[in-house]
Short mmCIF file of C-alpha atoms in Angstrom, two decimals:
data_model
loop_
_atom_site.label_atom_id
_atom_site.label_comp_id
_atom_site.label_asym_id
_atom_site.label_seq_id
_atom_site.Cartn_x
_atom_site.Cartn_y
_atom_site.Cartn_z
CA MET J 1 79.09 156.43 -40.36
CA ALA J 2 79.63 160.09 -41.21
CA THR J 3 82.00 162.00 -39.00
CA PRO J 4 81.72 165.74 -38.38
CA TYR J 5 84.87 166.19 -40.46
CA SER J 6 83.46 164.27 -43.42
CA ASN J 7 80.25 166.30 -43.16
CA VAL J 8 82.25 169.52 -43.39
CA ASN J 9 84.13 168.19 -46.42
CA THR J 10 80.87 167.21 -48.10
CA TYR J 11 79.44 170.66 -47.41
CA ARG J 12 82.52 172.34 -48.87
CA GLN J 13 82.46 170.15 -51.96
CA ASN J 14 78.78 170.95 -52.51
CA SER J 15 79.43 174.67 -51.97
CA VAL J 16 82.18 174.67 -54.58
CA ALA J 17 80.21 172.55 -57.04
CA SER J 18 77.18 174.84 -56.87
CA ALA J 19 79.06 178.16 -56.77
CA THR J 20 79.12 180.70 -59.56
CA PRO J 21 82.52 181.75 -60.93
CA LEU J 22 82.26 184.96 -58.90
CA GLN J 23 81.50 183.03 -55.73
CA LEU J 24 84.50 180.78 -56.41
CA VAL J 25 86.75 183.85 -56.57
CA ILE J 26 85.34 185.02 -53.23
CA MET J 27 86.03 181.56 -51.79
CA LEU J 28 89.63 181.83 -52.99
CA TYR J 29 89.98 185.18 -51.21
CA ASP J 30 88.51 183.65 -48.05
CA GLY J 31 91.03 180.82 -48.19
CA ALA J 32 93.97 183.13 -48.81
CA LEU J 33 92.92 185.38 -45.93
CA ARG J 34 92.53 182.38 -43.62
CA PHE J 35 96.05 181.15 -44.47
CA ILE J 36 97.54 184.65 -44.14
CA ARG J 37 96.02 185.03 -40.68
CA ALA J 38 97.29 181.59 -39.66
CA GLY J 39 100.73 182.48 -41.05
CA LYS J 40 100.79 185.69 -39.05
CA GLN J 41 99.85 183.79 -35.90
CA ALA J 42 102.65 181.31 -36.60
CA ILE J 43 105.17 184.15 -37.03
CA LEU J 44 104.11 185.62 -33.70
CA GLN J 45 104.46 182.18 -32.07
CA GLU J 46 107.80 181.57 -33.83
CA SER J 47 106.47 178.37 -35.35
CA HIS J 48 108.49 178.39 -38.56
CA PHE J 49 107.17 175.14 -40.01
CA VAL J 50 103.53 176.22 -39.64
CA GLN J 51 104.42 179.71 -40.86
CA ASN J 52 105.95 178.35 -44.06
CA GLU J 53 103.08 175.91 -44.59
CA GLN J 54 100.36 178.56 -44.20
CA ILE J 55 102.08 181.28 -46.21
CA THR J 56 102.84 178.80 -49.00
CA LYS J 57 99.14 177.89 -49.16
CA ALA J 58 98.27 181.59 -49.47
CA GLN J 59 100.87 181.93 -52.24
CA ARG J 60 99.26 179.06 -54.15
CA ILE J 61 95.88 180.75 -53.99
CA VAL J 62 97.30 184.07 -55.16
CA THR J 63 99.02 182.24 -58.02
CA GLU J 64 95.67 180.66 -58.93
CA LEU J 65 94.00 184.08 -58.91
CA MET J 66 96.74 185.37 -61.21
CA SER J 67 96.34 182.44 -63.60
CA CYS J 68 92.59 183.03 -63.87
CA LEU J 69 93.01 186.55 -65.23
CA ASP J 70 92.22 186.98 -68.91
CA MET J 71 94.67 189.72 -69.83
CA GLU J 72 93.23 190.13 -73.33
CA LYS J 73 89.55 190.42 -72.43
CA GLY J 74 90.10 191.92 -68.99
CA GLY J 75 91.81 195.06 -70.18
CA GLU J 76 92.82 197.62 -67.58
CA ILE J 77 91.01 195.82 -64.76
CA ALA J 78 92.97 192.62 -65.38
CA LYS J 79 96.24 194.58 -65.51
CA ASN J 80 95.44 196.29 -62.21
CA LEU J 81 94.48 193.01 -60.57
CA MET J 82 97.68 191.39 -61.82
CA ALA J 83 99.70 194.24 -60.30
CA LEU J 84 97.89 193.84 -56.97
CA TYR J 85 98.27 190.06 -56.97
CA SER J 86 101.97 190.40 -57.82
CA TYR J 87 102.41 192.83 -54.93
CA VAL J 88 100.62 190.46 -52.54
CA TYR J 89 102.69 187.51 -53.76
CA ASP J 90 105.93 189.45 -53.26
CA GLN J 91 104.84 190.48 -49.77
CA LEU J 92 104.03 186.87 -48.92
CA VAL J 93 107.52 185.82 -49.99
CA GLN J 94 109.09 188.62 -47.93
CA ALA J 95 106.94 187.75 -44.92
CA ASN J 96 108.05 184.14 -45.08
CA ILE J 97 111.73 184.88 -45.62
CA ASN J 98 111.97 187.66 -43.02
CA ASP J 99 109.37 186.47 -40.47
CA ASP J 100 107.59 189.77 -41.17
CA ALA J 101 104.05 189.88 -39.79
CA SER J 102 103.60 193.45 -41.06
CA ALA J 103 104.02 192.20 -44.65
CA LEU J 104 101.13 189.83 -43.98
CA ASP J 105 99.10 192.76 -42.65
CA ARG J 106 99.62 194.49 -46.00
CA CYS J 107 98.54 191.35 -47.86
CA GLU J 108 95.47 191.02 -45.70
CA LYS J 109 94.47 194.65 -46.33
CA VAL J 110 94.73 194.32 -50.11
CA LEU J 111 92.89 191.01 -50.24
CA CYS J 112 90.16 192.16 -47.82
CA ASP J 113 89.51 195.22 -49.99
CA LEU J 114 89.40 193.11 -53.15
CA ARG J 115 87.17 190.52 -51.52
CA GLU J 116 84.75 193.23 -50.45
CA SER J 117 84.59 194.56 -54.01
CA TRP J 118 83.87 191.12 -55.46
CA SER J 119 81.31 190.47 -52.73
CA GLU J 120 79.48 193.70 -53.57
CA LEU J 121 79.43 192.73 -57.23
CA ASP J 122 78.03 189.32 -56.29
CA LYS J 123 75.23 190.98 -54.27
CA GLN J 124 74.37 193.26 -57.19
CA GLN J 125 74.11 190.30 -59.56
CA ARG J 126 71.60 188.41 -57.42
#
């Protein structure tokens, strides 16, 4: 018998399997933003375990975004994205070490702006 949770997992797996590379990048941004927001909430609630868990998940996604960059073919755009991802990663570390919700706000702003840009590109390509 399928549970609501297993149905959600199946839907997510199908979404990922059928997504274009651009849509996968947007999904990564969505995940990072979700974890950043949860990390910020945990900081405000002084829940250090949850804070660390959520921020670490966001760090993993940012690391994945960094590893996907093709620095040779990507040229200036790849260099600029690497600089932004490095900044976000550093801010995530600082937020986790210093319980700094404002650092997470900065991360959220950068990633929201980038996500919007990728989303616009996705719309143009349809």
